[in-house]
mmCIF file of C-alpha atoms and ligand atoms in Angstrom:
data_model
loop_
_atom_site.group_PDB
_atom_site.id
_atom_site.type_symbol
_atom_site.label_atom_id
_atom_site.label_comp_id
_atom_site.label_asym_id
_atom_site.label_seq_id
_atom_site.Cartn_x
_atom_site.Cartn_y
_atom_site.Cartn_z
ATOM 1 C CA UNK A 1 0.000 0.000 0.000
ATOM 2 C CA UNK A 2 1.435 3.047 -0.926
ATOM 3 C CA UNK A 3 2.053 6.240 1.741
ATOM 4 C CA UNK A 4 2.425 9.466 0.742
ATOM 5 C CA UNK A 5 3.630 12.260 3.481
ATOM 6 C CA UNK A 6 4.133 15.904 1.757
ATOM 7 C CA UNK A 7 5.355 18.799 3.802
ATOM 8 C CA UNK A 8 3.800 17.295 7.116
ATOM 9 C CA UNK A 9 4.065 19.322 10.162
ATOM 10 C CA UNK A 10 2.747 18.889 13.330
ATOM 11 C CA UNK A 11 2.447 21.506 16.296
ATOM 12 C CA UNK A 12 1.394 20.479 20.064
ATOM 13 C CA UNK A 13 1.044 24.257 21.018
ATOM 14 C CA UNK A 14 4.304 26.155 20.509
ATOM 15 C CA UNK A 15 6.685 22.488 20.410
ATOM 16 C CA UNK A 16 6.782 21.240 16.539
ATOM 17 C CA UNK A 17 7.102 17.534 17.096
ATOM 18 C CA UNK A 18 7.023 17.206 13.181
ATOM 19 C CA UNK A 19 8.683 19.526 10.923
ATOM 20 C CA UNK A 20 7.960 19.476 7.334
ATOM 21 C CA UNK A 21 8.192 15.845 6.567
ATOM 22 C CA UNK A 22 8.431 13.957 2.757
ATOM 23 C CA UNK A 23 8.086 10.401 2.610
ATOM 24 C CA UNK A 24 7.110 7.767 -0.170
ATOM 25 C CA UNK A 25 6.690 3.948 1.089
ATOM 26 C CA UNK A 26 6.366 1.928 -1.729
ATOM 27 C CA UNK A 27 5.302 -1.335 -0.039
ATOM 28 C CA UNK A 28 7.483 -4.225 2.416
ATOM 29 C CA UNK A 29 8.974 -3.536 5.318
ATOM 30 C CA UNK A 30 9.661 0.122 6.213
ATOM 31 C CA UNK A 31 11.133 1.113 9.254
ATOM 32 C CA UNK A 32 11.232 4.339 10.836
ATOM 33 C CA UNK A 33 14.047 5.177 13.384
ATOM 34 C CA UNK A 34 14.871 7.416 15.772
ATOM 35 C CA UNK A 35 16.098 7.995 19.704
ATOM 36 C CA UNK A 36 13.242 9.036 22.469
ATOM 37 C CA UNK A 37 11.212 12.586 21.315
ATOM 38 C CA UNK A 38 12.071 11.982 17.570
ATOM 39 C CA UNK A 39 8.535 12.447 16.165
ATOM 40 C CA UNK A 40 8.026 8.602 15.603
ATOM 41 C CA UNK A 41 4.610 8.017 17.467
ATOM 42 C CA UNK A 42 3.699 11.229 16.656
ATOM 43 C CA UNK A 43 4.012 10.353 12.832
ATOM 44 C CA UNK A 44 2.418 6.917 13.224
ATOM 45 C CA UNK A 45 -0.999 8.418 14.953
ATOM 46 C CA UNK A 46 -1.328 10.887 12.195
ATOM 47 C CA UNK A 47 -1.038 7.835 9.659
ATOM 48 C CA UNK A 48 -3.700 5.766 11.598
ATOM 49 C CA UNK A 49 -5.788 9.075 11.401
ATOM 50 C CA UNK A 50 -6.020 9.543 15.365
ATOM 51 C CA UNK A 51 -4.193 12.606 15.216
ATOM 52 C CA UNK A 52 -4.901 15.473 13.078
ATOM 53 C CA UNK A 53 -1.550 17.438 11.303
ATOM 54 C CA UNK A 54 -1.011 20.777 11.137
ATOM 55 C CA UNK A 55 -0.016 21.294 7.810
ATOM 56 C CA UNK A 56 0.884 18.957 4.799
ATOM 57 C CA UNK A 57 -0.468 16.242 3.005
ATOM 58 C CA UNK A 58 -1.326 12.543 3.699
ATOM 59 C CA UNK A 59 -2.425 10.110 1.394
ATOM 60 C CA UNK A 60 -2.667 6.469 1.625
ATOM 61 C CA UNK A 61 -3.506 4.078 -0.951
ATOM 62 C CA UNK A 62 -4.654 7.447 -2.296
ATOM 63 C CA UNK A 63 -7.184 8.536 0.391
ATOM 64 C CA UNK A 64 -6.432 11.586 2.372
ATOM 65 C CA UNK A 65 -5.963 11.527 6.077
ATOM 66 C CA UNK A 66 -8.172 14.342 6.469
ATOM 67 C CA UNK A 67 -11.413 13.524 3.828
ATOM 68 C CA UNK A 68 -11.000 9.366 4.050
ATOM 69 C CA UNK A 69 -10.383 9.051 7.111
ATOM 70 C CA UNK A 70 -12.511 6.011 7.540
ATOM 71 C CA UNK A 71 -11.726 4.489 4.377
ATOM 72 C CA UNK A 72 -7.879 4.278 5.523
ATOM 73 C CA UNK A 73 -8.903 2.717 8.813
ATOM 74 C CA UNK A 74 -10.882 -0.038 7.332
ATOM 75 C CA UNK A 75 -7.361 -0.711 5.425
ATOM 76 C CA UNK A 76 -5.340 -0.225 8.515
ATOM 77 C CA UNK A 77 -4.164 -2.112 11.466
ATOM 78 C CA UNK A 78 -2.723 -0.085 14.262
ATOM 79 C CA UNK A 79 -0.220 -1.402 17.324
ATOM 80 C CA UNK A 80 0.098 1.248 19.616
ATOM 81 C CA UNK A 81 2.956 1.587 21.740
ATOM 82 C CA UNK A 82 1.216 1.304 24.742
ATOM 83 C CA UNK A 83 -1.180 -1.561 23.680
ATOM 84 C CA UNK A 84 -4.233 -1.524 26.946
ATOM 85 C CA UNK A 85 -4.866 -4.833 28.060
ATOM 86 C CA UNK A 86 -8.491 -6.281 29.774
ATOM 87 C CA UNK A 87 -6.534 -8.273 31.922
ATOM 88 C CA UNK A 88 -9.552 -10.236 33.482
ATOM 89 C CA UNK A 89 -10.096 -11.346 29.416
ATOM 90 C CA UNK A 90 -8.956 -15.096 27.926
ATOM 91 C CA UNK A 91 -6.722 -13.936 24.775
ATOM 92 C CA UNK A 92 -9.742 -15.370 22.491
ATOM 93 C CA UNK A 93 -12.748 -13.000 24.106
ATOM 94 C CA UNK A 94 -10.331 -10.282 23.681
ATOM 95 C CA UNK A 95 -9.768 -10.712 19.974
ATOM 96 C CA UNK A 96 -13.044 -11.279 19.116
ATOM 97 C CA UNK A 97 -14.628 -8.282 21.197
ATOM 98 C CA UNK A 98 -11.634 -6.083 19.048
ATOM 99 C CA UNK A 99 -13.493 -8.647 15.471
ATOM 100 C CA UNK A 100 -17.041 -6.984 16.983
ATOM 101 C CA UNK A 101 -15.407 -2.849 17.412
ATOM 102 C CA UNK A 102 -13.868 -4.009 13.494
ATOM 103 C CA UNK A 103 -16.893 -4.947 11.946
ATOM 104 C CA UNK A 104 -15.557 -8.282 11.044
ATOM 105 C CA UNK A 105 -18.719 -9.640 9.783
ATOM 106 C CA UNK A 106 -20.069 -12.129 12.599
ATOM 107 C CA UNK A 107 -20.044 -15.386 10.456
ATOM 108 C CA UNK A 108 -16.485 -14.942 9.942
ATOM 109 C CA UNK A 109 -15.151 -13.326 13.549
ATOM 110 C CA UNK A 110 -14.340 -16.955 15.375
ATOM 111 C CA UNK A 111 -12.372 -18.496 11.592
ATOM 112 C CA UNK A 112 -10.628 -14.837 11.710
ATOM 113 C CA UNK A 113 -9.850 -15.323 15.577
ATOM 114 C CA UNK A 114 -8.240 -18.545 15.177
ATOM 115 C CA UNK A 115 -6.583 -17.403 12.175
ATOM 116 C CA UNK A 116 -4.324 -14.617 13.932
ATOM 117 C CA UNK A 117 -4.171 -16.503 16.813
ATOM 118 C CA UNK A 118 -2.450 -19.330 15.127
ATOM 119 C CA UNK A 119 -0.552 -16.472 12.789
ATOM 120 C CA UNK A 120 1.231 -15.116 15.945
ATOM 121 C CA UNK A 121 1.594 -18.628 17.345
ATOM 122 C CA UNK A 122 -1.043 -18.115 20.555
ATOM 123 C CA UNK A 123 -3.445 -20.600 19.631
ATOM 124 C CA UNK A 124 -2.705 -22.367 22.687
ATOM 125 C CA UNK A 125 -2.902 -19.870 24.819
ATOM 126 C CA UNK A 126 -6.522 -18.701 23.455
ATOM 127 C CA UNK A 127 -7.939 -19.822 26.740
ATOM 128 C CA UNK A 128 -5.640 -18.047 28.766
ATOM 129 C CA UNK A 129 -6.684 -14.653 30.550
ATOM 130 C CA UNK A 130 -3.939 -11.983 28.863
ATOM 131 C CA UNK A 131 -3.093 -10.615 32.745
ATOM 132 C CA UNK A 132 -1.033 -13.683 32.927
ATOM 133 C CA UNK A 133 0.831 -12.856 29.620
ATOM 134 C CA UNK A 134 4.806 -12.557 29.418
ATOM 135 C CA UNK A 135 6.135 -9.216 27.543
ATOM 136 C CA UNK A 136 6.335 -11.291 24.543
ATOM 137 C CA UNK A 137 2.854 -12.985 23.683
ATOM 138 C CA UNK A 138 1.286 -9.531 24.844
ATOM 139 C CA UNK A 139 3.153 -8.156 21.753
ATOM 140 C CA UNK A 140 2.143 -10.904 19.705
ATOM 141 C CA UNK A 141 -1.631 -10.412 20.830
ATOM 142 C CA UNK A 142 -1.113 -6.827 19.956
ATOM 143 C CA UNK A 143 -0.283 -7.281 16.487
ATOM 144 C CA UNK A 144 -2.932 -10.329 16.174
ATOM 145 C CA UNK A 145 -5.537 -7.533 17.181
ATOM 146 C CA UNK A 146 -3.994 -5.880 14.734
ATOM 147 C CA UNK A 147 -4.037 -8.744 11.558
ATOM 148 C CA UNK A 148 -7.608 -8.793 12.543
ATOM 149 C CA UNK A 149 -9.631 -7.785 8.967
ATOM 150 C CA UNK A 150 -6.716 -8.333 7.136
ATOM 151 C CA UNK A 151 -5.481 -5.093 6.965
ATOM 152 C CA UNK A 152 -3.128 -3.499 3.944
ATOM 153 C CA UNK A 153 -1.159 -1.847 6.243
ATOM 154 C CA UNK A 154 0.012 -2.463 9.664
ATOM 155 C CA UNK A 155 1.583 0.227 11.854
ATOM 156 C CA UNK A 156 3.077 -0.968 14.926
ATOM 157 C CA UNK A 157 4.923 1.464 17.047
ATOM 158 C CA UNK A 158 8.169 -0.205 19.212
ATOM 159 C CA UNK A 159 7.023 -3.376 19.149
ATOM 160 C CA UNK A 160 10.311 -5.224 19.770
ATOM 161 C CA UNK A 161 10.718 -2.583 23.392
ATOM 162 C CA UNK A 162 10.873 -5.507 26.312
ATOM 163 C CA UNK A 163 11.660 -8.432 24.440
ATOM 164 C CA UNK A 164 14.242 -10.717 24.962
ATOM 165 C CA UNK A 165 16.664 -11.153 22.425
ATOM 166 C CA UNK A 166 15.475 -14.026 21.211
ATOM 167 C CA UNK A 167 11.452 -13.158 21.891
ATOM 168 C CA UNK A 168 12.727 -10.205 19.751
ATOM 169 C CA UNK A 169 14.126 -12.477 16.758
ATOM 170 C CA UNK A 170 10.681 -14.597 16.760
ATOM 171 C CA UNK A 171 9.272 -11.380 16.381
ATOM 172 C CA UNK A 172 11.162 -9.507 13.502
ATOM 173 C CA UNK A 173 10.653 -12.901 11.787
ATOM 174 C CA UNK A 174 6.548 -12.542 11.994
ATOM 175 C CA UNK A 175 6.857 -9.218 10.826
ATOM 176 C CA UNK A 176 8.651 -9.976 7.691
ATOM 177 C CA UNK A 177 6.359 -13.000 7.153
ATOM 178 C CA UNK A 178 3.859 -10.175 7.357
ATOM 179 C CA UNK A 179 5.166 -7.578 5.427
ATOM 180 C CA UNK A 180 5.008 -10.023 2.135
ATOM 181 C CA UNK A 181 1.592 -9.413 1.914
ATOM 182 C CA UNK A 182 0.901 -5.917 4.340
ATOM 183 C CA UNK A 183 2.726 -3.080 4.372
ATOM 184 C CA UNK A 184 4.320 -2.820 7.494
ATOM 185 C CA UNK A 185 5.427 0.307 9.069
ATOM 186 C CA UNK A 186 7.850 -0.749 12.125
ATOM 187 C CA UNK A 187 8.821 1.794 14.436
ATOM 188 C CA UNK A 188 11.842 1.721 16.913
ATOM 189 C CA UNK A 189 14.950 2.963 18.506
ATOM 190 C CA UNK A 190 17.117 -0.190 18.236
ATOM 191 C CA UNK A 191 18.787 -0.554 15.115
ATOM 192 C CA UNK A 192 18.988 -3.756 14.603
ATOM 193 C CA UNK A 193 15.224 -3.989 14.438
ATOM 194 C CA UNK A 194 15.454 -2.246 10.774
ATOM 195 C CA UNK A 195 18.074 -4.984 9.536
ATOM 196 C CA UNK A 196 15.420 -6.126 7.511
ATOM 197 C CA UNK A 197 13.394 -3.577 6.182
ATOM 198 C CA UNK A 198 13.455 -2.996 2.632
ATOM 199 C CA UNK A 199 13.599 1.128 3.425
ATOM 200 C CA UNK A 200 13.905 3.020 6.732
ATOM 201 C CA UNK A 201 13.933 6.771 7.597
ATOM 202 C CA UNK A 202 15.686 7.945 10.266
ATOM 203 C CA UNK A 203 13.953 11.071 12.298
ATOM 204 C CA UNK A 204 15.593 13.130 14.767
ATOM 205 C CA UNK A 205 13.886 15.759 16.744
ATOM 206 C CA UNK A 206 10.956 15.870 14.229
ATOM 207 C CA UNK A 207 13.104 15.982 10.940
ATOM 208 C CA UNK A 208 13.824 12.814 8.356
ATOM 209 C CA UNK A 209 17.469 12.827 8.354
ATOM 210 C CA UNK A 210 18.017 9.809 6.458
ATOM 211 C CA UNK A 211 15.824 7.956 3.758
ATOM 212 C CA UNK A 212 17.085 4.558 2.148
ATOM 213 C CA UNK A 213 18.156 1.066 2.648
ATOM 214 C CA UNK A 214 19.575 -0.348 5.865
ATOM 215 C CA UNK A 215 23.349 -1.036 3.649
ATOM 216 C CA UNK A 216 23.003 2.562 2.501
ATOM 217 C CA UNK A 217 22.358 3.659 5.695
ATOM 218 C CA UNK A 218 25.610 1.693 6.962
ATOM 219 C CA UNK A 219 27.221 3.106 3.559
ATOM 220 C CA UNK A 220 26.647 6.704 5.621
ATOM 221 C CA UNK A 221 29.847 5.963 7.810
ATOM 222 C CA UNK A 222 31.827 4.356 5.155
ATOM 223 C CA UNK A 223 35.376 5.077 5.385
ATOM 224 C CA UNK A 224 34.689 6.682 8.924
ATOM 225 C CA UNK A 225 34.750 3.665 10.834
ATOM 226 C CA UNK A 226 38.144 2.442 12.977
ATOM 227 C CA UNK A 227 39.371 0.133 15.027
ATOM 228 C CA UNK A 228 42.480 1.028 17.618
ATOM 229 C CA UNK A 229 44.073 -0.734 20.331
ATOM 230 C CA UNK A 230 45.577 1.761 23.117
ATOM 231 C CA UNK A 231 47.106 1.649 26.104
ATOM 232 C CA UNK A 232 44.574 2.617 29.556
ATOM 233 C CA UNK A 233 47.056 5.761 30.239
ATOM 234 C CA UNK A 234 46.087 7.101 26.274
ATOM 235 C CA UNK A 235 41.978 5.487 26.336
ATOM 236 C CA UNK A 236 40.830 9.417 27.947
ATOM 237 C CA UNK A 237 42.611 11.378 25.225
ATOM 238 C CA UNK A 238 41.026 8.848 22.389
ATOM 239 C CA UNK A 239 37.599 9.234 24.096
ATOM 240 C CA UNK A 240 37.755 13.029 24.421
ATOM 241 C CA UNK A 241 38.602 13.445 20.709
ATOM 242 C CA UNK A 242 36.368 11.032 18.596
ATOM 243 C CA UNK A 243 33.101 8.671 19.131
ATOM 244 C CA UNK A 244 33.266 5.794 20.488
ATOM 245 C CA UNK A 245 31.211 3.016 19.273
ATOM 246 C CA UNK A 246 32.209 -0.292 21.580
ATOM 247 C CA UNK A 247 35.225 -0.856 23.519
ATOM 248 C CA UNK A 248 36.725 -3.803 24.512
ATOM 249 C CA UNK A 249 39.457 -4.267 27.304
ATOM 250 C CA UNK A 250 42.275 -6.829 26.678
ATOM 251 C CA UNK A 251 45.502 -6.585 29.274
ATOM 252 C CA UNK A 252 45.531 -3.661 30.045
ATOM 253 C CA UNK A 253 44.831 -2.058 26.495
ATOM 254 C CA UNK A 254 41.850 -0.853 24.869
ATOM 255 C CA UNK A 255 40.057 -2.100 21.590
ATOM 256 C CA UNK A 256 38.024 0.599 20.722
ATOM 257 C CA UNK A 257 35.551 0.793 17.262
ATOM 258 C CA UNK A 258 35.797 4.717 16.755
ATOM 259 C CA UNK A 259 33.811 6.877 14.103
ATOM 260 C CA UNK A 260 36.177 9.605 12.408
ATOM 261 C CA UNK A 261 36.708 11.337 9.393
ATOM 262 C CA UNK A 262 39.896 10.625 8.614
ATOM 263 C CA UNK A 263 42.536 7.922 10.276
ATOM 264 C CA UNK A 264 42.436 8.549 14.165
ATOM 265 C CA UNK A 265 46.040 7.397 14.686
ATOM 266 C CA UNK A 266 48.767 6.069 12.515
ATOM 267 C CA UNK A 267 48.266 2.271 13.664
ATOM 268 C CA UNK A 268 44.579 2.124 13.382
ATOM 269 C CA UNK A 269 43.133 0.121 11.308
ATOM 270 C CA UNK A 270 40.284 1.042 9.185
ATOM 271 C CA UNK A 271 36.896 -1.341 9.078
ATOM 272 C CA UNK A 272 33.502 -1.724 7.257
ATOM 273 C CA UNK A 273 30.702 -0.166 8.786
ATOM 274 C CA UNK A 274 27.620 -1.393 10.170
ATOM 275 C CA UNK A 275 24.127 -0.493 10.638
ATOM 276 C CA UNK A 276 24.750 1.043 13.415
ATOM 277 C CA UNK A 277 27.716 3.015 12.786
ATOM 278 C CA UNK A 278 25.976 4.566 10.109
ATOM 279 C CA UNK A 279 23.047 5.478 12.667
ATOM 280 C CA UNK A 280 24.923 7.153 14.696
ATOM 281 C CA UNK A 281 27.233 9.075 12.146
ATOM 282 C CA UNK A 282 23.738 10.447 10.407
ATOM 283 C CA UNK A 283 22.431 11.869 14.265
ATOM 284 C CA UNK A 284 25.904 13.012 14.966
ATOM 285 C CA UNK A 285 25.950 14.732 11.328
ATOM 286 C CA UNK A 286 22.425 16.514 12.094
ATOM 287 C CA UNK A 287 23.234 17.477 15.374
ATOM 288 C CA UNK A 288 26.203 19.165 14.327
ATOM 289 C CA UNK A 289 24.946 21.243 11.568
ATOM 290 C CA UNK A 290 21.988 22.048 13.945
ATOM 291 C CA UNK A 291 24.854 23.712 16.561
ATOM 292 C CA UNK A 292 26.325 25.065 13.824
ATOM 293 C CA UNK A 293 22.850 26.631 12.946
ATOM 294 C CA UNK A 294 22.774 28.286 15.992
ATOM 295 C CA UNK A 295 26.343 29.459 16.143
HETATM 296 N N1 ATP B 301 0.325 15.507 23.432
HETATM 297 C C1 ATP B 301 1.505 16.119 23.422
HETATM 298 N N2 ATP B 301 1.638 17.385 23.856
HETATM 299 C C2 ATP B 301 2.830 18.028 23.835
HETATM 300 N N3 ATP B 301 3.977 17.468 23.390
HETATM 301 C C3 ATP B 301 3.920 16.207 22.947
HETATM 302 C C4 ATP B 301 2.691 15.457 22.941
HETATM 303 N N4 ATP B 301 2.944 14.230 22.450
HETATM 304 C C5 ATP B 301 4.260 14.217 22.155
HETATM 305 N N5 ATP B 301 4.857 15.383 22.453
HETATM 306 C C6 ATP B 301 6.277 15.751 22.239
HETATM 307 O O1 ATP B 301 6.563 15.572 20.872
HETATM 308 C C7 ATP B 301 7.858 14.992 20.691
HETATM 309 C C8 ATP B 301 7.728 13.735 19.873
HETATM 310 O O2 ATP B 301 7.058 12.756 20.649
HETATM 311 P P1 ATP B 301 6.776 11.299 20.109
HETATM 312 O O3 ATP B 301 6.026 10.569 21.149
HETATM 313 O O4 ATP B 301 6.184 11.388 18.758
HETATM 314 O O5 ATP B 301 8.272 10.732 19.983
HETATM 315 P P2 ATP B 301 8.791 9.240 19.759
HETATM 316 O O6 ATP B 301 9.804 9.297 18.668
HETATM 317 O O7 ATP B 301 7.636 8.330 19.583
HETATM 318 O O8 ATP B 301 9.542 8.928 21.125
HETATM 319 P P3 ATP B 301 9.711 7.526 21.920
HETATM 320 O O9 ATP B 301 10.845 6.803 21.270
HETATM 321 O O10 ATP B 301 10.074 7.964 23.302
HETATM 322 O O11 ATP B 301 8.404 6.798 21.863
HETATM 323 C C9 ATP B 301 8.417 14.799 22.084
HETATM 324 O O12 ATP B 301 9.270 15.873 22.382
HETATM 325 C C10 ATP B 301 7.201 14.812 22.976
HETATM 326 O O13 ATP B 301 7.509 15.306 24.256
HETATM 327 MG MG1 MG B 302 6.979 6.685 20.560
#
């Protein structure tokens, strides 16, 4: 389903949360990333039409937010990031009370029930009352609520936050299973949740600061990423000059993965960068022409 955002600006009194925002989704996978305050929620309830812009443009799967409103939410299912439970409900009255509020015609609400149940792997836990869920299957009941009417598009907001790593996995996998025949829109501040997207924008206080591919988002640090090895007595000097990425301590000396411009010292050694290097080189790059803005 495609997503159009023109020029989109959002205002909560005098703070602009959004500020003038372009972006095309095509279809897949496409992840949106960004640290705490970045805009990202704020984005993702304007695209499920529960918050109204400011200024700009919307369209999606050519309705406007604004005039077709309801014909976007009949093609829409919506995770939000803090997903309110009846705990006192078994995971199967739940979903089909949510079928009922969805219009999911009554002949086909328990076959649709059982179908997203099984989906996100909960069918045997359909009897259980969702106050005695872990973390993880109260995700994956969150996005079954969300499968329910098979929806074009699927917007869930940090759904990976809590996880364990490997809860986390299991879920990244469902959401790529998903995303062959939804458009998902994955929101989150942990970069290795967007390995798999096939586009991602980065926002940063409100802006899009990056739009592409997770390897051309790596790309962004290419030739920028380091790796030195110095002694404890040098490790402040090396810290106070460039950014760290990881460190690692062996006898006495210290590995460190370091993002500069050109070669930090003569013996380091250069390396191929990662997702994440290329995450933080992009903030790093906006926050510095922001300062220099302001100078
Ligand atoms: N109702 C509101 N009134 C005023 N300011 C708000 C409101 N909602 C959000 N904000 C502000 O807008 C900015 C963006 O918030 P938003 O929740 O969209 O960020 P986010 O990227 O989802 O962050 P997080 O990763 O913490 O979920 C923040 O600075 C936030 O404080
Ligand atoms: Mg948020």
């Amino acid at each position: 389903m495609e997503i159009i955002v023109e020029n989109l600006t959002k205002d909560y009194g005098q703070f602009r949360a959004l500020d003038h925002i372009s972006l095309h989704i095509t279809g897949g996978m496409f992840g949106l990333l960004g640290p705490n305050g970045a805009g990202k929620t704020t984005l993702m309830r304007i695209l499920a039409t529960l918050l109204l812009p400011t200024s700009g443009r919307v369209e999606i799967g050519g309705f406007d937010v604004l005039r077709q409103g309801s014909s976007i939410r009949q093609r829409l299912g919506y995770l939000p990031q803090e997903f309110g439970f009846y705990p006192g409900l078994k995971a199967f009255e739940l979903l089909e009370y949510i079928a009922i509020l969805k219009n999911v015609p009554p002949k086909q609400r328990k076959a649709q029930v059982e179908a997203v149940l099984a989906e996100v792997n909960l069918l045997e836990q359909a009897q259980r009352k969702v106050g005695t869920f872990s973390g993880g299957m109260r995700q994956r009941l969150g996005i079954a609520q969300a499968l329910l009417g098979n929806p074009e598009l699927l917007i869930v907001d940090e759904p990976t936050a809590g996880l364990d790593p490997e809860e986390r996995i299991r879920f990244r996998n469902l959401l790529v299973g998903l995303s062959k025949r939804s458009t998902v829109l994955l929101s989150t501040h942990i970069v290795a949740d967007v390995e798999f997207c096939n586009g991602l924008a980065v926002l940063e206080q409100g802006k899009v600061v990056f739009i592409g591919s997770p390897s051309e988002l790596a790309n962004r640090a290419r030739h920028a990423v380091w790796q030195v090895k110095v002694p404890m007595e040098q490790w402040s000097e090396v810290e106070r000059r460039y950014t760290v990425l990881a460190t690692q301590m062996t006898n006495g000396m210290v590995q460190a993965r370091l993002l500069a411009s050109d070669r930090p010292l003569a013996d380091a050694q250069p390396l191929s960068p990662r997702l994440e290097d290329g995450y933080v080189a992009v903030i790093q790059n906006h926050q510095k022409q922001r300062e220099e803005s302001y100078a």
